[in-house]
Short mmCIF file of C-alpha atoms and ligand atoms in Angstrom, two decimals:
data_model
loop_
_atom_site.label_atom_id
_atom_site.label_comp_id
_atom_site.label_asym_id
_atom_site.label_seq_id
_atom_site.Cartn_x
_atom_site.Cartn_y
_atom_site.Cartn_z
CA MET F 1 0.00 0.00 0.00
CA ALA F 2 2.67 2.47 1.06
CA PRO F 3 4.86 2.02 -2.07
CA LEU F 4 1.78 2.43 -4.22
CA PHE F 5 0.84 5.65 -2.41
CA LEU F 6 4.42 6.95 -2.69
CA SER F 7 4.70 6.26 -6.38
CA PHE F 8 1.32 7.89 -6.88
CA THR F 9 2.46 11.11 -5.12
CA PHE F 10 5.72 10.97 -7.08
CA LEU F 11 3.72 10.76 -10.29
CA LEU F 12 1.63 13.76 -9.19
CA PHE F 13 4.82 15.65 -8.35
CA LEU F 14 6.27 14.85 -11.78
CA LEU F 15 3.09 15.97 -13.48
CA SER F 16 2.93 19.22 -11.56
CA THR F 17 6.58 20.17 -12.12
CA LYS F 18 6.20 19.19 -15.75
CA SER F 19 3.22 21.46 -16.27
CA SER F 20 4.92 24.48 -14.72
CA SER F 21 8.41 24.05 -16.12
CA GLN F 22 7.82 22.50 -19.51
CA SER F 23 7.29 25.89 -21.08
CA THR F 24 9.90 28.08 -19.46
CA ASN F 25 13.34 28.28 -17.86
CA LEU F 26 12.38 31.41 -15.96
CA ASP F 27 13.34 31.48 -12.28
CA PRO F 28 10.27 29.94 -10.55
CA ASN F 29 10.12 32.76 -7.99
CA GLN F 30 9.98 35.32 -10.76
CA LEU F 31 7.30 33.29 -12.52
CA LYS F 32 5.29 33.42 -9.30
CA ALA F 33 5.86 37.19 -9.04
CA LEU F 34 4.63 37.66 -12.62
CA ARG F 35 1.47 35.73 -11.81
CA SER F 36 0.90 37.86 -8.71
CA LEU F 37 1.01 40.88 -11.04
CA SER F 38 -1.53 39.21 -13.36
CA VAL F 39 0.98 38.99 -16.21
CA PRO F 40 -0.21 36.18 -18.49
CA THR F 41 2.32 33.35 -18.24
CA GLY F 42 0.57 30.90 -20.52
CA LYS F 43 3.18 31.73 -23.13
CA ASP F 44 6.82 31.34 -22.02
CA PRO F 45 7.78 34.78 -20.59
CA CYS F 46 11.32 34.14 -21.89
CA SER F 47 10.21 33.45 -25.43
CA PRO F 48 10.91 36.26 -27.88
CA LEU F 49 7.21 36.07 -28.78
CA HIS F 50 6.26 37.32 -25.32
CA ASN F 51 6.33 41.04 -25.95
CA SER F 52 5.94 42.35 -22.41
CA THR F 53 8.91 40.51 -20.89
CA ILE F 54 12.58 40.02 -21.77
CA CYS F 55 14.86 37.51 -20.02
CA ASP F 56 18.62 37.16 -19.74
CA SER F 57 20.27 33.83 -20.63
CA SER F 58 21.66 32.89 -17.22
CA THR F 59 21.58 29.22 -16.12
CA PRO F 60 20.03 27.15 -14.68
CA PHE F 61 17.26 29.74 -14.58
CA HIS F 62 16.77 32.79 -16.75
CA HIS F 63 16.03 36.09 -15.09
CA LEU F 64 13.81 38.93 -16.15
CA ILE F 65 15.55 42.05 -17.36
CA SER F 66 12.57 43.90 -18.81
CA LEU F 67 8.92 43.98 -17.81
CA LYS F 68 6.09 45.99 -19.32
CA LEU F 69 2.76 46.10 -17.47
CA ILE F 70 0.09 47.37 -19.86
CA ASN F 71 -3.62 47.90 -19.20
CA CYS F 72 -3.45 46.06 -15.90
CA SER F 73 -6.62 45.55 -13.92
CA THR F 74 -7.37 47.73 -10.91
CA ASP F 75 -7.10 44.84 -8.46
CA VAL F 76 -3.39 44.25 -9.16
CA THR F 77 -1.31 45.22 -6.13
CA LEU F 78 2.42 45.69 -5.90
CA SER F 79 3.83 43.65 -3.01
CA GLN F 80 7.29 44.16 -1.56
CA SER F 81 8.09 40.46 -1.84
CA SER F 82 7.23 40.15 -5.54
CA LEU F 83 9.05 43.43 -6.33
CA LYS F 84 12.11 42.20 -4.45
CA THR F 85 12.03 38.98 -6.45
CA LEU F 86 12.07 41.09 -9.60
CA SER F 87 15.22 43.01 -8.73
CA THR F 88 17.06 41.67 -11.80
CA LEU F 89 14.96 44.08 -13.88
CA GLN F 90 16.82 46.80 -15.75
CA ASP F 91 13.73 48.13 -17.48
CA LEU F 92 10.29 48.50 -15.91
CA GLN F 93 7.29 50.05 -17.61
CA PHE F 94 3.79 50.82 -16.37
CA ILE F 95 1.37 51.85 -19.10
CA ASN F 96 -2.28 52.46 -18.20
CA CYS F 97 -1.82 50.68 -14.87
CA PRO F 98 -3.84 52.37 -12.14
CA VAL F 99 -2.14 50.50 -9.27
CA SER F 100 -1.05 52.28 -6.10
CA PRO F 101 2.64 53.16 -6.01
CA VAL F 102 4.77 51.60 -3.28
CA HIS F 103 8.34 52.42 -2.40
CA PHE F 104 10.51 49.93 -4.31
CA PRO F 105 12.84 47.58 -2.43
CA SER F 106 16.32 49.03 -2.79
CA GLU F 107 17.56 45.97 -4.77
CA LEU F 108 15.01 46.80 -7.47
CA SER F 109 15.39 50.57 -7.49
CA SER F 110 19.16 50.38 -7.79
CA SER F 111 18.96 47.80 -10.59
CA LEU F 112 16.66 49.83 -12.85
CA GLN F 113 18.28 51.67 -15.75
CA SER F 114 15.09 52.61 -17.47
CA PHE F 115 11.72 53.44 -15.94
CA THR F 116 8.49 54.37 -17.69
CA CYS F 117 5.19 55.36 -16.11
CA ILE F 118 2.45 56.52 -18.46
CA ASN F 119 -1.01 57.15 -17.08
CA SER F 120 -0.19 54.77 -14.23
CA LEU F 121 0.57 54.57 -10.49
CA LYS F 122 -2.07 57.26 -9.68
CA LYS F 123 0.38 59.94 -8.47
CA LEU F 124 4.07 60.26 -7.72
CA THR F 125 6.34 62.48 -5.65
CA SER F 126 9.91 63.63 -6.16
CA VAL F 127 10.92 61.48 -3.17
CA TRP F 128 9.48 58.44 -4.91
CA LEU F 129 11.16 59.22 -8.22
CA ILE F 130 14.64 59.87 -6.87
CA GLN F 131 14.79 56.40 -5.38
CA LEU F 132 15.42 55.39 -9.03
CA ARG F 133 18.98 56.62 -8.54
CA ASN F 134 20.61 54.69 -11.39
CA VAL F 135 18.17 55.25 -14.24
CA VAL F 136 19.58 56.50 -17.52
CA SER F 137 16.15 56.94 -19.04
CA LEU F 138 13.13 58.23 -17.12
CA THR F 139 9.68 58.69 -18.66
CA VAL F 140 6.75 59.91 -16.58
CA SER F 141 3.72 61.18 -18.47
CA HIS F 142 0.08 61.83 -17.65
CA VAL F 143 0.73 61.19 -13.96
CA PRO F 144 0.56 64.00 -11.40
CA VAL F 145 4.00 64.53 -9.85
CA SER F 146 4.26 66.60 -6.69
CA ALA F 147 7.65 68.22 -6.35
CA SER F 148 9.03 71.69 -5.73
CA GLY F 149 10.22 71.52 -9.35
CA PRO F 150 12.10 69.32 -11.80
CA SER F 151 15.53 70.32 -10.36
CA ILE F 152 15.37 68.04 -7.34
CA ILE F 153 14.63 65.06 -9.59
CA LEU F 154 17.15 65.89 -12.31
CA ASN F 155 19.96 66.68 -9.86
CA SER F 156 19.47 63.55 -7.78
CA ILE F 157 19.64 61.05 -10.63
CA LYS F 158 23.22 61.30 -11.81
CA ASN F 159 23.24 59.12 -14.92
CA LEU F 160 20.20 60.52 -16.71
CA GLN F 161 20.51 60.81 -20.46
CA SER F 162 16.84 60.95 -21.39
CA VAL F 163 14.13 62.51 -19.25
CA THR F 164 10.44 63.04 -19.88
CA ILE F 165 8.21 64.42 -17.15
CA SER F 166 5.23 65.67 -19.13
CA HIS F 167 1.58 66.37 -18.41
CA ALA F 168 2.41 65.94 -14.74
CA ASN F 169 1.21 69.26 -13.19
CA LEU F 170 4.83 69.85 -12.31
CA LYS F 171 5.39 73.26 -10.69
CA GLY F 172 8.55 75.31 -10.25
CA VAL F 173 11.12 76.64 -12.71
CA VAL F 174 13.27 75.18 -15.45
CA PRO F 175 16.43 73.83 -13.78
CA THR F 176 19.60 75.90 -13.98
CA LYS F 177 21.97 72.97 -13.34
CA TRP F 178 22.08 70.15 -15.85
CA HIS F 179 23.97 66.92 -16.48
CA MET F 180 26.04 67.34 -19.60
CA ASN F 181 25.07 63.84 -20.82
CA LEU F 182 21.43 64.69 -21.40
CA THR F 183 20.30 64.05 -24.95
CA TYR F 184 16.53 64.17 -24.53
CA VAL F 185 14.52 66.56 -22.32
CA ASP F 186 10.72 66.76 -22.38
CA LEU F 187 9.07 68.82 -19.62
CA SER F 188 6.02 69.72 -21.72
CA GLY F 189 2.51 70.19 -20.40
CA ASN F 190 3.38 71.32 -16.88
CA GLN F 191 3.13 74.56 -14.89
CA LEU F 192 6.74 75.68 -15.11
CA LYS F 193 7.24 79.44 -14.73
CA GLY F 194 9.97 81.99 -15.25
CA LYS F 195 12.66 82.24 -17.91
CA ILE F 196 14.52 79.67 -19.97
CA PRO F 197 17.90 79.70 -18.18
CA SER F 198 20.87 80.27 -20.46
CA SER F 199 22.70 77.42 -18.66
CA LEU F 200 20.37 75.06 -20.55
CA THR F 201 22.12 76.05 -23.75
CA GLU F 202 25.35 74.42 -22.50
CA LEU F 203 23.88 70.97 -23.21
CA GLU F 204 25.89 70.35 -26.33
CA ASN F 205 24.67 66.74 -26.65
CA LEU F 206 20.99 67.65 -26.52
CA LEU F 207 19.04 66.29 -29.51
CA HIS F 208 15.52 66.91 -28.34
CA LEU F 209 14.05 69.70 -26.20
CA ASN F 210 10.37 70.09 -25.44
CA LEU F 211 9.27 72.81 -23.02
CA SER F 212 5.90 73.40 -24.69
CA SER F 213 2.66 74.15 -22.83
CA ASN F 214 4.10 75.70 -19.70
CA SER F 215 4.02 79.32 -18.45
CA LEU F 216 7.55 80.33 -19.40
CA ASN F 217 8.19 84.01 -20.10
CA GLY F 218 11.10 86.29 -20.90
CA THR F 219 13.15 85.89 -24.07
CA ILE F 220 14.73 82.91 -25.79
CA PRO F 221 18.38 83.05 -24.59
CA ASN F 222 20.76 84.56 -27.14
CA SER F 223 23.04 81.57 -26.65
CA PHE F 224 20.32 79.16 -27.82
CA GLY F 225 22.40 78.36 -30.88
CA ASN F 226 25.01 76.71 -28.63
CA LEU F 227 22.72 73.67 -28.64
CA LEU F 228 24.57 72.44 -31.70
CA SER F 229 23.24 68.86 -31.63
CA LEU F 230 19.60 69.90 -31.48
CA ARG F 231 17.21 68.31 -33.99
CA ASN F 232 13.75 68.80 -32.51
CA VAL F 233 12.71 71.71 -30.34
CA SER F 234 9.36 72.96 -29.12
CA LEU F 235 8.94 76.05 -26.97
CA ALA F 236 5.31 76.39 -28.11
CA SER F 237 2.38 77.56 -25.98
CA ASN F 238 4.26 79.63 -23.43
CA ALA F 239 4.47 83.40 -22.94
CA LEU F 240 7.91 83.97 -24.50
CA SER F 241 8.60 87.44 -25.89
CA GLY F 242 11.32 89.19 -27.85
CA SER F 243 12.77 88.04 -31.17
CA ILE F 244 14.17 84.78 -32.54
CA PRO F 245 17.89 84.85 -31.70
CA LYS F 246 20.30 84.97 -34.63
CA SER F 247 22.41 82.20 -33.09
CA ILE F 248 19.78 79.58 -34.02
CA SER F 249 21.16 79.69 -37.57
CA ALA F 250 24.18 77.73 -36.26
CA ILE F 251 22.09 74.65 -35.42
CA SER F 252 22.67 72.97 -38.76
CA GLY F 253 20.78 69.72 -38.04
CA LEU F 254 17.53 71.33 -36.88
CA VAL F 255 14.52 69.42 -38.26
CA HIS F 256 11.62 70.58 -36.11
CA LEU F 257 11.21 74.14 -34.80
CA ASP F 258 7.99 74.92 -32.97
CA LEU F 259 7.67 78.42 -31.50
CA GLY F 260 3.89 78.72 -31.98
CA SER F 261 1.51 80.40 -29.51
CA ASN F 262 3.90 82.77 -27.73
CA GLN F 263 4.37 86.56 -27.80
CA LEU F 264 7.49 86.62 -29.95
CA ASN F 265 7.96 89.79 -31.97
CA GLY F 266 10.27 91.50 -34.44
CA THR F 267 10.64 90.29 -38.02
CA VAL F 268 10.79 86.66 -39.07
CA PRO F 269 14.51 86.11 -39.73
CA LYS F 270 15.48 85.17 -43.29
CA PHE F 271 18.25 82.84 -42.07
CA ILE F 272 15.59 80.27 -41.16
CA SER F 273 15.16 79.54 -44.87
CA ASP F 274 18.86 78.65 -45.08
CA MET F 275 18.46 75.85 -42.54
CA LYS F 276 18.69 72.94 -44.95
CA GLY F 277 17.31 70.14 -42.76
CA LEU F 278 14.19 71.96 -41.56
CA LYS F 279 10.96 70.02 -42.16
CA TYR F 280 8.60 71.47 -39.55
CA LEU F 281 8.28 75.17 -38.80
CA ASN F 282 5.58 76.66 -36.60
CA LEU F 283 5.57 80.42 -35.95
CA GLU F 284 1.80 80.87 -35.70
CA ARG F 285 0.02 82.92 -33.01
CA ASN F 286 2.81 85.34 -32.18
CA ASN F 287 3.37 89.06 -32.74
CA PHE F 288 5.77 88.88 -35.68
CA GLU F 289 5.71 91.86 -38.06
CA GLY F 290 6.88 92.93 -41.50
CA VAL F 291 7.26 90.99 -44.74
CA LEU F 292 7.58 87.19 -44.53
CA PRO F 293 11.09 86.64 -45.98
CA PHE F 294 10.51 83.16 -47.46
CA ASN F 295 10.10 82.09 -51.09
CA ALA F 296 7.69 79.44 -52.38
CA SER F 297 10.35 76.77 -52.92
CA PHE F 298 11.38 76.94 -49.26
CA ILE F 299 7.77 76.81 -48.05
CA LYS F 300 6.94 73.86 -50.31
CA LYS F 301 9.97 71.93 -49.08
CA LEU F 302 8.58 72.01 -45.51
CA VAL F 303 6.26 69.20 -44.44
CA VAL F 304 4.51 71.54 -41.98
CA PHE F 305 4.57 75.36 -42.11
CA LYS F 306 2.36 77.46 -39.86
CA VAL F 307 2.55 81.24 -39.68
CA GLY F 308 -1.11 82.33 -39.27
CA GLU F 309 -2.48 84.67 -36.61
CA ASN F 310 0.38 87.16 -36.61
CA SER F 311 -1.64 90.29 -37.25
CA ASN F 312 1.27 92.54 -38.26
CA LEU F 313 2.95 90.02 -40.55
CA CYS F 314 2.23 89.93 -44.31
CA TYR F 315 3.42 88.16 -47.45
CA ASN F 316 4.67 89.69 -50.72
CA HIS F 317 1.99 88.78 -53.27
CA SER F 318 4.37 89.20 -56.18
CA THR F 319 6.58 86.38 -54.86
CA LEU F 320 4.08 84.19 -52.97
CA SER F 321 0.67 83.05 -54.21
CA SER F 322 -2.47 83.46 -52.12
CA LYS F 323 -3.07 79.76 -52.92
CA LEU F 324 -0.50 78.91 -50.21
CA LYS F 325 -3.22 79.96 -47.72
CA LEU F 326 -0.68 81.20 -45.18
CA GLY F 327 -3.32 82.71 -42.90
CA ILE F 328 -1.74 86.17 -43.01
CA ALA F 329 -2.60 89.21 -45.13
CA ALA F 330 -0.79 90.26 -48.29
CA CYS F 331 1.53 93.28 -47.94
CA ASP F 332 0.84 96.67 -49.40
CA LYS F 333 3.69 98.52 -51.12
CA HIS F 334 5.03 99.75 -47.78
CA GLY F 335 5.37 96.19 -46.45
CA LEU F 336 2.36 96.51 -44.16
CA PRO F 337 -0.60 94.10 -44.11
CA VAL F 338 -3.36 95.32 -46.43
CA SER F 339 -6.32 96.26 -44.31
CA PRO F 340 -8.73 94.64 -43.72
CA PRO F 341 -6.71 91.49 -42.84
CA PRO F 342 -7.14 88.13 -44.62
CA PRO F 343 -10.14 88.34 -47.03
CA LYS F 344 -12.56 85.44 -46.93
CA GLU F 345 -11.24 83.83 -50.09
CA ASP F 346 -14.13 81.45 -50.77
CA PHE F 347 -16.59 84.26 -51.52
CA SER F 348 -14.40 86.56 -53.60
CA ASP F 349 -14.90 85.16 -57.16
CA ASP F 350 -17.92 82.98 -57.83
CA THR F 351 -20.67 85.17 -56.35
CA ALA F 352 -19.43 88.35 -58.07
CA GLU F 353 -21.87 88.51 -61.06
CA ASP F 354 -24.97 87.24 -59.27
CA ASP F 355 -26.61 89.27 -56.51
CA THR F 356 -29.21 86.72 -55.50
CA PRO F 357 -27.99 84.80 -52.49
CA PRO F 358 -26.95 81.22 -53.25
CA PRO F 359 -29.32 78.49 -52.06
CA LYS F 360 -28.66 78.10 -48.39
CA HIS F 361 -27.86 74.51 -47.61
CA GLU F 362 -28.23 74.85 -43.91
CA HIS F 363 -31.94 75.54 -44.38
CA GLY F 364 -32.40 72.27 -46.26
CA PRO F 365 -32.64 69.94 -43.28
CA SER F 366 -35.10 72.14 -41.37
CA ARG F 367 -37.35 72.31 -44.45
CA VAL F 368 -37.28 68.54 -44.71
CA VAL F 369 -38.13 68.23 -41.03
CA PHE F 370 -40.98 70.72 -41.48
CA GLY F 371 -42.32 68.77 -44.46
CA VAL F 372 -42.17 65.45 -42.65
CA ALA F 373 -43.95 67.01 -39.66
CA ILE F 374 -46.75 68.32 -41.87
CA GLY F 375 -47.02 64.94 -43.62
CA LEU F 376 -47.18 63.02 -40.35
CA SER F 377 -49.72 65.30 -38.74
CA SER F 378 -52.01 65.10 -41.80
CA ILE F 379 -51.86 61.30 -41.65
CA VAL F 380 -52.72 61.37 -37.94
CA PHE F 381 -55.50 63.84 -38.67
CA LEU F 382 -56.88 61.55 -41.42
CA ILE F 383 -56.83 58.52 -39.11
CA ILE F 384 -58.71 60.42 -36.40
CA LEU F 385 -61.20 61.62 -38.99
CA LEU F 386 -61.74 58.07 -40.27
CA VAL F 387 -62.23 56.72 -36.73
CA LEU F 388 -64.71 59.47 -35.91
CA LEU F 389 -66.54 58.90 -39.18
CA SER F 390 -66.75 55.13 -38.64
CA LYS F 391 -68.09 55.69 -35.06
CA CYS F 392 -70.72 58.25 -35.92
CA CYS F 393 -71.99 56.40 -38.98
CA LYS F 394 -72.50 53.01 -37.31
C1 NAG M 401 1.93 41.35 -28.23
O1 NAG M 401 1.77 40.41 -29.27
C2 NAG M 401 0.42 40.01 -29.50
C3 NAG M 401 0.43 38.98 -30.60
O2 NAG M 401 1.52 38.12 -30.44
C4 NAG M 401 -0.42 41.23 -29.88
O3 NAG M 401 -1.78 40.85 -30.02
C5 NAG M 401 -0.31 42.28 -28.81
O4 NAG M 401 -0.99 43.46 -29.22
C6 NAG M 401 1.16 42.62 -28.58
N1 NAG M 401 1.25 43.57 -27.49
C7 NAG M 401 2.09 44.60 -27.53
C8 NAG M 401 2.12 45.45 -26.31
O5 NAG M 401 2.78 44.85 -28.49
C1 NAG M 402 -4.56 48.70 -23.99
O1 NAG M 402 -5.81 49.38 -24.03
C2 NAG M 402 -5.90 50.29 -25.12
C3 NAG M 402 -7.20 51.08 -24.98
O2 NAG M 402 -8.16 50.36 -24.31
C4 NAG M 402 -5.83 49.50 -26.43
O3 NAG M 402 -5.91 50.39 -27.52
C5 NAG M 402 -4.50 48.75 -26.48
O4 NAG M 402 -4.44 47.95 -27.65
C6 NAG M 402 -4.34 47.88 -25.25
N1 NAG M 402 -2.99 47.31 -25.30
C7 NAG M 402 -2.71 46.07 -24.95
C8 NAG M 402 -1.31 45.60 -25.12
O5 NAG M 402 -3.56 45.34 -24.50
C1 NAG M 403 28.50 60.56 -19.69
O1 NAG M 403 28.52 59.46 -20.60
C2 NAG M 403 29.78 58.87 -20.75
C3 NAG M 403 29.68 57.81 -21.82
O2 NAG M 403 28.38 57.64 -22.25
C4 NAG M 403 30.23 58.30 -19.43
O3 NAG M 403 31.52 57.74 -19.55
C5 NAG M 403 30.26 59.41 -18.39
O4 NAG M 403 30.56 58.86 -17.13
C6 NAG M 403 28.93 60.09 -18.31
N1 NAG M 403 29.02 61.23 -17.43
C7 NAG M 403 28.11 61.49 -16.52
C8 NAG M 403 28.32 62.71 -15.70
O5 NAG M 403 27.14 60.77 -16.34
C1 NAG M 404 7.56 86.39 -15.83
O1 NAG M 404 6.60 85.91 -14.91
C2 NAG M 404 6.90 86.22 -13.56
C3 NAG M 404 5.85 85.57 -12.72
O2 NAG M 404 5.84 84.20 -12.96
C4 NAG M 404 6.93 87.73 -13.35
O3 NAG M 404 7.28 88.02 -12.03
C5 NAG M 404 7.94 88.32 -14.31
O4 NAG M 404 7.88 89.72 -14.22
C6 NAG M 404 7.64 87.90 -15.73
N1 NAG M 404 8.72 88.37 -16.59
C7 NAG M 404 8.49 88.91 -17.78
C8 NAG M 404 9.69 89.30 -18.59
O5 NAG M 404 7.35 89.05 -18.23
C1 NAG M 405 6.16 68.46 -27.39
O1 NAG M 405 5.19 67.99 -26.48
C2 NAG M 405 3.86 68.17 -26.94
C3 NAG M 405 2.92 67.80 -25.80
O2 NAG M 405 3.49 66.92 -24.90
C4 NAG M 405 3.66 67.33 -28.18
O3 NAG M 405 2.34 67.47 -28.65
C5 NAG M 405 4.65 67.80 -29.24
O4 NAG M 405 4.53 66.98 -30.39
C6 NAG M 405 6.06 67.73 -28.73
N1 NAG M 405 6.96 68.36 -29.71
C7 NAG M 405 8.16 67.89 -29.99
C8 NAG M 405 8.99 68.64 -30.95
O5 NAG M 405 8.57 66.85 -29.49
C1 NAG M 406 11.31 65.33 -34.87
O1 NAG M 406 10.67 66.09 -35.87
C2 NAG M 406 10.32 65.37 -37.04
C3 NAG M 406 9.76 66.36 -38.05
O2 NAG M 406 8.67 67.04 -37.54
C4 NAG M 406 9.30 64.29 -36.65
O3 NAG M 406 8.96 63.52 -37.80
C5 NAG M 406 9.91 63.38 -35.59
O4 NAG M 406 8.96 62.45 -35.16
C6 NAG M 406 10.36 64.22 -34.40
N1 NAG M 406 11.05 63.37 -33.44
C7 NAG M 406 10.71 63.32 -32.17
C8 NAG M 406 11.53 62.42 -31.31
O5 NAG M 406 9.78 63.98 -31.72
C1 NAG M 407 9.24 93.24 -28.71
O1 NAG M 407 8.57 93.33 -27.47
C2 NAG M 407 9.33 93.87 -26.39
C3 NAG M 407 8.49 93.81 -25.15
O2 NAG M 407 8.02 92.51 -24.96
C4 NAG M 407 9.73 95.29 -26.71
O3 NAG M 407 10.57 95.79 -25.69
C5 NAG M 407 10.50 95.30 -28.03
O4 NAG M 407 10.77 96.64 -28.43
C6 NAG M 407 9.67 94.64 -29.13
N1 NAG M 407 10.50 94.55 -30.33
C7 NAG M 407 10.06 94.91 -31.52
C8 NAG M 407 11.02 94.77 -32.64
O5 NAG M 407 8.94 95.34 -31.68
C1 NAG M 408 14.53 80.42 -52.10
O1 NAG M 408 15.16 80.65 -50.84
C2 NAG M 408 16.22 79.75 -50.59
C3 NAG M 408 16.71 80.01 -49.18
O2 NAG M 408 16.87 81.36 -48.89
C4 NAG M 408 17.32 79.96 -51.62
O3 NAG M 408 18.39 79.06 -51.37
C5 NAG M 408 16.73 79.67 -53.00
O4 NAG M 408 17.70 79.95 -54.00
C6 NAG M 408 15.51 80.52 -53.24
N1 NAG M 408 14.86 80.08 -54.47
C7 NAG M 408 14.42 80.92 -55.40
C8 NAG M 408 13.75 80.30 -56.58
O5 NAG M 408 14.56 82.12 -55.28
C1 NAG M 409 7.83 92.21 -53.33
O1 NAG M 409 8.69 91.56 -54.23
C2 NAG M 409 9.00 92.35 -55.36
C3 NAG M 409 9.79 91.46 -56.33
O2 NAG M 409 10.83 90.76 -55.66
C4 NAG M 409 9.81 93.58 -54.91
O3 NAG M 409 10.13 94.38 -56.01
C5 NAG M 409 8.96 94.35 -53.90
O4 NAG M 409 9.70 95.42 -53.36
C6 NAG M 409 8.49 93.47 -52.80
N1 NAG M 409 7.53 94.17 -51.95
C7 NAG M 409 7.66 94.31 -50.64
C8 NAG M 409 6.59 95.06 -49.93
O5 NAG M 409 8.61 93.83 -50.03
#
């Protein structure tokens, strides 16, 4: 009896280990941690087909180095023990994961090189973020972050090369001290105030700068052109004033320049049209004045060009066609916008010889409705009449 029982339990044991290890060489504790986070483990988490996890190739068990939690359910909770088990992770991403943040075990926070939190973890603080002391890449977006400003975060994480803290209700000012290794900075969609510090322009490795949709004021620093590596920049939707600094002409690789929705003034500089790589140029909604210095071949080369809503800016109609629909007035012979500003082009030609107003389409539907109403009520009236008639004549 006993041997039979033993062999039976052994068989069960074999079966159970088979079913959990046949598919993966992942460290069993990490597999358990993944399950506690509701990550589907039906497919081998270490298979290249599993697109939310990446494993290393250590033996006998592989370890997780990257984990992406997307669209997780609200009942997932982060436990210290499962997070500690996961401290081989170098990359951790939360995307649409409304779980409550917990302080990470220090094994995990010191292991992470890349951290992403988009619309996840409810809300974060600077104290929480700076525990990620070794990250090279930090992305936090659409999550409220309470902090006295971005400086405390940027100065505490020494190895940062890429930082995004956007749409995070972040208050304070743009930092004045920066790590020289930064290549990517996105602080867009916050409540940052004050000027753009000229120390920012010392970041000679910076490829991408986005400070759009804040409350920055003052002028664009004259040294802006020291950002020689810059390719994409947006300073849009702030309250910047003054003119576009001449030094920008030195940034030879600039592809994307967005200065829209500010209070910039002066003339639009002609040197912009000599920037060979430019594909996107937005100068709309500012206070630029004078004659737009661009020719049609430059404008057509751009993928996006916006210059509308600059009421003192105009274009030379002998060099640029009104068909370009620039959203600014043509210039008179003194280089001033012809008054009144942009004519409503659609009406200028085709209604000229005929004074009778064109059939008004917007009245069509209401006429139809009126007709249907009349039709319906006459039918109802007829039915009532028939019923009455049939009653009275019985
Ligand atoms: C992962 O791959 C599956 C198909 O293998 C796909 O349906 C799913 O959208 C992918 N998820 C991500 C985040 O790419
Ligand atoms: C997550 O949810 C969004 C919106 O509901 C959906 O578009 C997306 O495909 C989902 N992604 C994954 C990997 O399930
Ligand atoms: C900057 O990056 C280089 C190489 O990528 C590295 O050697 C150096 O330590 C980094 N410096 C800082 C201050 O992080
Ligand atoms: C910029 O805004 C601050 C308040 O945030 C104000 O004190 C300062 O005068 C403004 N500077 C300029 C140049 O408008
Ligand atoms: C800057 O950020 C805004 C909002 O976050 C985004 O819409 C825009 O495309 C970004 N611009 C650049 C140049 O990255
Ligand atoms: C940089 O700008 C170009 C042109 O507008 C755009 O296609 C590209 O996606 C931008 N890159 C980033 C990282 O925003
Ligand atoms: C631009 O505006 C500033 C005030 O914001 C003013 O001092 C300056 O004279 C203006 N420049 C031009 C060229 O109109
Ligand atoms: C248009 O302007 C660009 C840049 O200033 C210049 O290189 C080019 O020769 C001009 N083209 C014509 C047809 O004038
Ligand atoms: C418009 O261009 C023509 C031809 O290049 C030039 O003669 C004229 O002075 C320009 N007008 C203005 C207002 O700049």
